[in-house]
Each structure stands twice: as C-alpha cells, then as structure tokens.
mmCIF file of C-alpha atoms in Angstrom:
data_model
loop_
_atom_site.group_PDB
_atom_site.id
_atom_site.type_symbol
_atom_site.label_atom_id
_atom_site.label_comp_id
_atom_site.label_asym_id
_atom_site.label_seq_id
_atom_site.Cartn_x
_atom_site.Cartn_y
_atom_site.Cartn_z
ATOM 1 C CA UNK A 123 8.866 19.562 -8.997
ATOM 2 C CA UNK A 124 8.274 18.214 -5.361
ATOM 3 C CA UNK A 125 4.996 17.139 -3.832
ATOM 4 C CA UNK A 126 4.794 16.813 -0.120
ATOM 5 C CA UNK A 127 2.040 15.742 2.082
ATOM 6 C CA UNK A 128 1.917 17.610 5.476
ATOM 7 C CA UNK A 129 -0.336 16.595 8.124
ATOM 8 C CA UNK A 130 -0.916 19.795 10.456
ATOM 9 C CA UNK A 131 -0.702 19.271 14.084
ATOM 10 C CA UNK A 132 0.790 15.902 13.775
ATOM 11 C CA UNK A 133 4.092 14.458 14.485
ATOM 12 C CA UNK A 134 4.336 12.945 10.976
ATOM 13 C CA UNK A 135 5.238 14.356 7.664
ATOM 14 C CA UNK A 136 5.199 12.428 4.524
ATOM 15 C CA UNK A 137 7.288 13.686 1.696
ATOM 16 C CA UNK A 138 6.739 12.184 -1.677
ATOM 17 C CA UNK A 139 8.770 13.458 -4.674
ATOM 18 C CA UNK A 140 7.320 13.863 -8.110
ATOM 19 C CA UNK A 141 6.868 12.265 -10.586
ATOM 20 C CA UNK A 142 6.411 10.164 -7.738
ATOM 21 C CA UNK A 143 4.898 6.949 -8.657
ATOM 22 C CA UNK A 144 7.139 6.492 -11.688
ATOM 23 C CA UNK A 145 10.344 7.167 -9.669
ATOM 24 C CA UNK A 146 9.413 5.002 -6.583
ATOM 25 C CA UNK A 147 7.531 2.367 -8.085
ATOM 26 C CA UNK A 148 9.613 1.779 -11.181
ATOM 27 C CA UNK A 149 10.350 -2.138 -11.073
ATOM 28 C CA UNK A 150 7.973 -5.104 -11.428
ATOM 29 C CA UNK A 151 8.501 -5.778 -7.735
ATOM 30 C CA UNK A 152 9.271 -2.964 -5.249
ATOM 31 C CA UNK A 153 10.503 -3.847 -1.680
ATOM 32 C CA UNK A 154 8.290 -2.346 0.829
ATOM 33 C CA UNK A 155 8.016 -2.306 4.689
ATOM 34 C CA UNK A 156 4.939 -2.101 7.210
ATOM 35 C CA UNK A 157 4.838 -2.422 10.953
ATOM 36 C CA UNK A 158 2.899 -5.020 12.829
ATOM 37 C CA UNK A 159 0.599 -4.291 15.783
ATOM 38 C CA UNK A 160 3.662 -4.990 17.997
ATOM 39 C CA UNK A 161 5.646 -2.522 15.842
ATOM 40 C CA UNK A 162 7.769 -5.263 14.398
ATOM 41 C CA UNK A 163 9.053 -4.550 10.763
ATOM 42 C CA UNK A 164 7.369 -6.666 8.099
ATOM 43 C CA UNK A 165 8.516 -6.966 4.477
ATOM 44 C CA UNK A 166 6.447 -7.361 1.286
ATOM 45 C CA UNK A 167 6.857 -6.733 -2.498
ATOM 46 C CA UNK A 168 4.561 -4.322 -4.133
ATOM 47 C CA UNK A 169 3.541 -6.054 -7.403
ATOM 48 C CA UNK A 170 3.875 -3.207 -9.966
ATOM 49 C CA UNK A 171 4.642 -5.002 -13.533
ATOM 50 C CA UNK A 172 1.557 -5.209 -15.842
ATOM 51 C CA UNK A 173 1.457 -8.930 -15.372
ATOM 52 C CA UNK A 174 2.324 -9.040 -11.581
ATOM 53 C CA UNK A 175 -0.132 -6.402 -10.769
ATOM 54 C CA UNK A 176 -3.030 -7.919 -12.690
ATOM 55 C CA UNK A 177 -2.409 -11.424 -11.294
ATOM 56 C CA UNK A 178 -2.115 -9.883 -7.781
ATOM 57 C CA UNK A 179 -5.424 -7.989 -8.285
ATOM 58 C CA UNK A 180 -7.219 -10.993 -9.717
ATOM 59 C CA UNK A 181 -6.857 -12.683 -6.206
ATOM 60 C CA UNK A 182 -9.148 -10.096 -4.815
ATOM 61 C CA UNK A 183 -12.294 -12.114 -5.835
ATOM 62 C CA UNK A 184 -11.212 -14.918 -3.330
ATOM 63 C CA UNK A 185 -11.980 -12.469 -0.441
ATOM 64 C CA UNK A 186 -14.742 -13.270 1.921
ATOM 65 C CA UNK A 187 -18.051 -11.693 0.918
ATOM 66 C CA UNK A 188 -17.183 -11.249 -2.604
ATOM 67 C CA UNK A 189 -19.795 -12.544 -5.148
ATOM 68 C CA UNK A 190 -18.555 -15.680 -7.091
ATOM 69 C CA UNK A 191 -19.687 -13.700 -10.222
ATOM 70 C CA UNK A 192 -17.622 -10.581 -9.547
ATOM 71 C CA UNK A 193 -14.702 -9.594 -11.679
ATOM 72 C CA UNK A 194 -11.576 -8.468 -9.932
ATOM 73 C CA UNK A 195 -12.226 -4.982 -11.388
ATOM 74 C CA UNK A 196 -15.525 -4.977 -9.460
ATOM 75 C CA UNK A 197 -13.400 -5.351 -6.192
ATOM 76 C CA UNK A 198 -10.186 -3.505 -6.672
ATOM 77 C CA UNK A 199 -9.426 -0.282 -8.553
ATOM 78 C CA UNK A 200 -6.202 1.661 -9.518
ATOM 79 C CA UNK A 201 -6.102 3.343 -6.230
ATOM 80 C CA UNK A 202 -4.741 0.067 -4.697
ATOM 81 C CA UNK A 203 -1.247 -1.265 -4.334
ATOM 82 C CA UNK A 204 -0.997 -5.088 -4.055
ATOM 83 C CA UNK A 205 1.370 -7.144 -1.996
ATOM 84 C CA UNK A 206 1.393 -10.883 -0.850
ATOM 85 C CA UNK A 207 1.843 -14.379 -2.269
ATOM 86 C CA UNK A 208 5.029 -16.385 -2.489
ATOM 87 C CA UNK A 209 6.383 -15.445 -5.968
ATOM 88 C CA UNK A 210 9.274 -14.234 -6.236
ATOM 89 C CA UNK A 211 9.402 -14.311 -2.381
ATOM 90 C CA UNK A 212 7.270 -15.063 0.610
ATOM 91 C CA UNK A 213 5.843 -11.892 1.724
ATOM 92 C CA UNK A 214 4.750 -11.024 5.326
ATOM 93 C CA UNK A 215 1.048 -10.737 5.566
ATOM 94 C CA UNK A 216 -0.878 -7.767 7.136
ATOM 95 C CA UNK A 217 -2.941 -9.073 10.026
ATOM 96 C CA UNK A 218 -6.283 -7.949 11.290
ATOM 97 C CA UNK A 219 -5.778 -4.716 13.244
ATOM 98 C CA UNK A 220 -3.018 -3.433 10.999
ATOM 99 C CA UNK A 221 -5.279 -1.640 8.746
ATOM 100 C CA UNK A 222 -4.468 2.068 8.659
ATOM 101 C CA UNK A 223 -0.971 1.498 9.111
ATOM 102 C CA UNK A 224 1.713 3.006 6.666
ATOM 103 C CA UNK A 225 3.262 1.020 3.741
ATOM 104 C CA UNK A 226 6.523 2.709 3.082
ATOM 105 C CA UNK A 227 9.713 2.259 1.214
ATOM 106 C CA UNK A 228 13.376 2.959 2.291
ATOM 107 C CA UNK A 229 15.384 5.213 -0.072
ATOM 108 C CA UNK A 230 18.630 6.841 0.802
ATOM 109 C CA UNK A 231 18.204 6.237 4.569
ATOM 110 C CA UNK A 232 14.720 7.888 4.423
ATOM 111 C CA UNK A 233 11.365 6.312 4.933
ATOM 112 C CA UNK A 234 8.874 7.294 2.351
ATOM 113 C CA UNK A 235 5.064 6.305 2.792
ATOM 114 C CA UNK A 236 3.457 5.142 -0.473
ATOM 115 C CA UNK A 237 0.301 3.608 0.956
ATOM 116 C CA UNK A 238 -1.976 2.807 3.816
ATOM 117 C CA UNK A 239 -2.724 -0.817 4.733
ATOM 118 C CA UNK A 240 -6.488 -1.552 3.667
ATOM 119 C CA UNK A 241 -7.533 -5.046 3.664
ATOM 120 C CA UNK A 242 -6.586 -8.679 2.729
ATOM 121 C CA UNK A 243 -8.088 -11.543 0.951
ATOM 122 C CA UNK A 244 -7.668 -13.857 3.936
ATOM 123 C CA UNK A 245 -6.866 -13.391 7.653
ATOM 124 C CA UNK A 246 -4.052 -15.880 7.741
ATOM 125 C CA UNK A 247 -2.663 -14.575 10.952
ATOM 126 C CA UNK A 248 -5.373 -16.253 13.135
ATOM 127 C CA UNK A 249 -3.435 -19.498 12.464
ATOM 128 C CA UNK A 250 -0.227 -18.346 14.039
ATOM 129 C CA UNK A 251 1.416 -17.549 10.667
ATOM 130 C CA UNK A 252 2.108 -14.009 9.661
ATOM 131 C CA UNK A 253 3.593 -15.288 6.179
ATOM 132 C CA UNK A 254 1.688 -14.978 2.958
ATOM 133 C CA UNK A 255 0.320 -18.076 1.312
ATOM 134 C CA UNK A 256 0.173 -18.662 -2.589
ATOM 135 C CA UNK A 257 -3.527 -17.303 -2.488
ATOM 136 C CA UNK A 258 -3.157 -14.637 -0.012
ATOM 137 C CA UNK A 259 -2.918 -10.932 -1.115
ATOM 138 C CA UNK A 260 -3.029 -7.668 0.754
ATOM 139 C CA UNK A 261 -4.334 -4.314 -0.626
ATOM 140 C CA UNK A 262 -3.074 -0.905 0.181
ATOM 141 C CA UNK A 263 -4.509 2.544 -0.644
ATOM 142 C CA UNK A 264 -1.758 4.287 -2.939
ATOM 143 C CA UNK A 265 -1.111 7.832 -1.636
ATOM 144 C CA UNK A 266 -0.140 8.745 -5.228
ATOM 145 C CA UNK A 267 -3.715 9.096 -6.652
ATOM 146 C CA UNK A 268 -5.561 12.332 -7.022
ATOM 147 C CA UNK A 269 -8.903 11.143 -5.320
ATOM 148 C CA UNK A 270 -7.034 9.805 -2.215
ATOM 149 C CA UNK A 271 -5.044 13.005 -1.796
ATOM 150 C CA UNK A 272 -8.371 14.957 -2.230
ATOM 151 C CA UNK A 273 -10.171 12.654 0.515
ATOM 152 C CA UNK A 274 -7.318 13.250 2.881
ATOM 153 C CA UNK A 275 -7.582 16.957 2.305
ATOM 154 C CA UNK A 276 -11.278 17.021 2.918
ATOM 155 C CA UNK A 277 -11.431 14.475 5.881
ATOM 156 C CA UNK A 278 -8.310 14.610 8.071
ATOM 157 C CA UNK A 279 -8.916 16.513 11.210
ATOM 158 C CA UNK A 280 -7.040 19.808 11.334
ATOM 159 C CA UNK A 281 -6.551 19.391 7.605
ATOM 160 C CA UNK A 282 -3.717 18.247 5.274
ATOM 161 C CA UNK A 283 -1.561 20.509 3.236
ATOM 162 C CA UNK A 284 0.067 19.652 0.085
ATOM 163 C CA UNK A 285 3.470 21.522 -0.655
ATOM 164 C CA UNK A 286 4.993 22.136 -3.846
#
C-alpha cells in the first residue's frame, strides 16, 4: 500500500510509502536534511530510539517561555520529530526564519519529506554558529501523523489530496 501526499496547484509532490514511519524511521538515529534560508543543505539526526527520542524531547522544557514547572509532555507531543545536540554527532541547527521548511530523507536517489521545521529550544544562530550545542534541540512536525494530514487537508489553499 502506498500513501502519497499531493498538493494541488503546486510544483511539489510529497511521496511517502507505507507503513511509512516504520520503514523510513527504522533506526535509533536517522540522517535527515533540511535547507537553510540561503538554500544550503544542512544535516541532522532524527532521534528515534526510545531513549534517544525521550531525552531529545526532555530538552524542550529549556525553551524560552516554558514554565519551570512544565513537564516535557506539556510542551511536545508525538506529532514532533526531534533533532539537535552533539551525540552521536553535532547536528546543524535550524535557524530563525527556517520554520516551515522541509525536513527530508534521501533514499535511493530520492528526497522524501518526513517533516516540517517548527521550532527550537534556543536561537543559537544569532551568535554566528549554525551548529547545535549540547542543550539545543529542534522540533519538526511529522507528516506521518493522522492529525497533521487532516490539518493539511483542511487548511492548505487549493486542498491536499492523499492518494492510495
């Protein structure tokens, strides 16, 4: 079974194969790519293993504006993918103005969009560095979640069609 996301009247088509999430995000760390505002390729690892994902999500409570009493589950839900940090590699950081950009994987010479850049714990790019720190994390909206697909269907101008 194939699931495709097709944006009508757009030059982009996002093809995602099912059982999508399990096939594409099948390792503890999955190499992903996104583009800077200057259209430069940036690299980051999506933290997918149970321990990796939880510890990545836990960093969300360090974001500006989050109550010191908050639990990470108050800030991030399962609709997010998480990148950033320095373990097992130093990831590139998403900078202010890159929200809304695509997070994608390269498979068999094809680019497959898996998420949309949403927000980060810190704006570390203002200091001139675009590399993640030990405490920096970026959160991306996963395109695999039913509620995200429904939101796109309901709100994208000219509609979104999901093809089987």
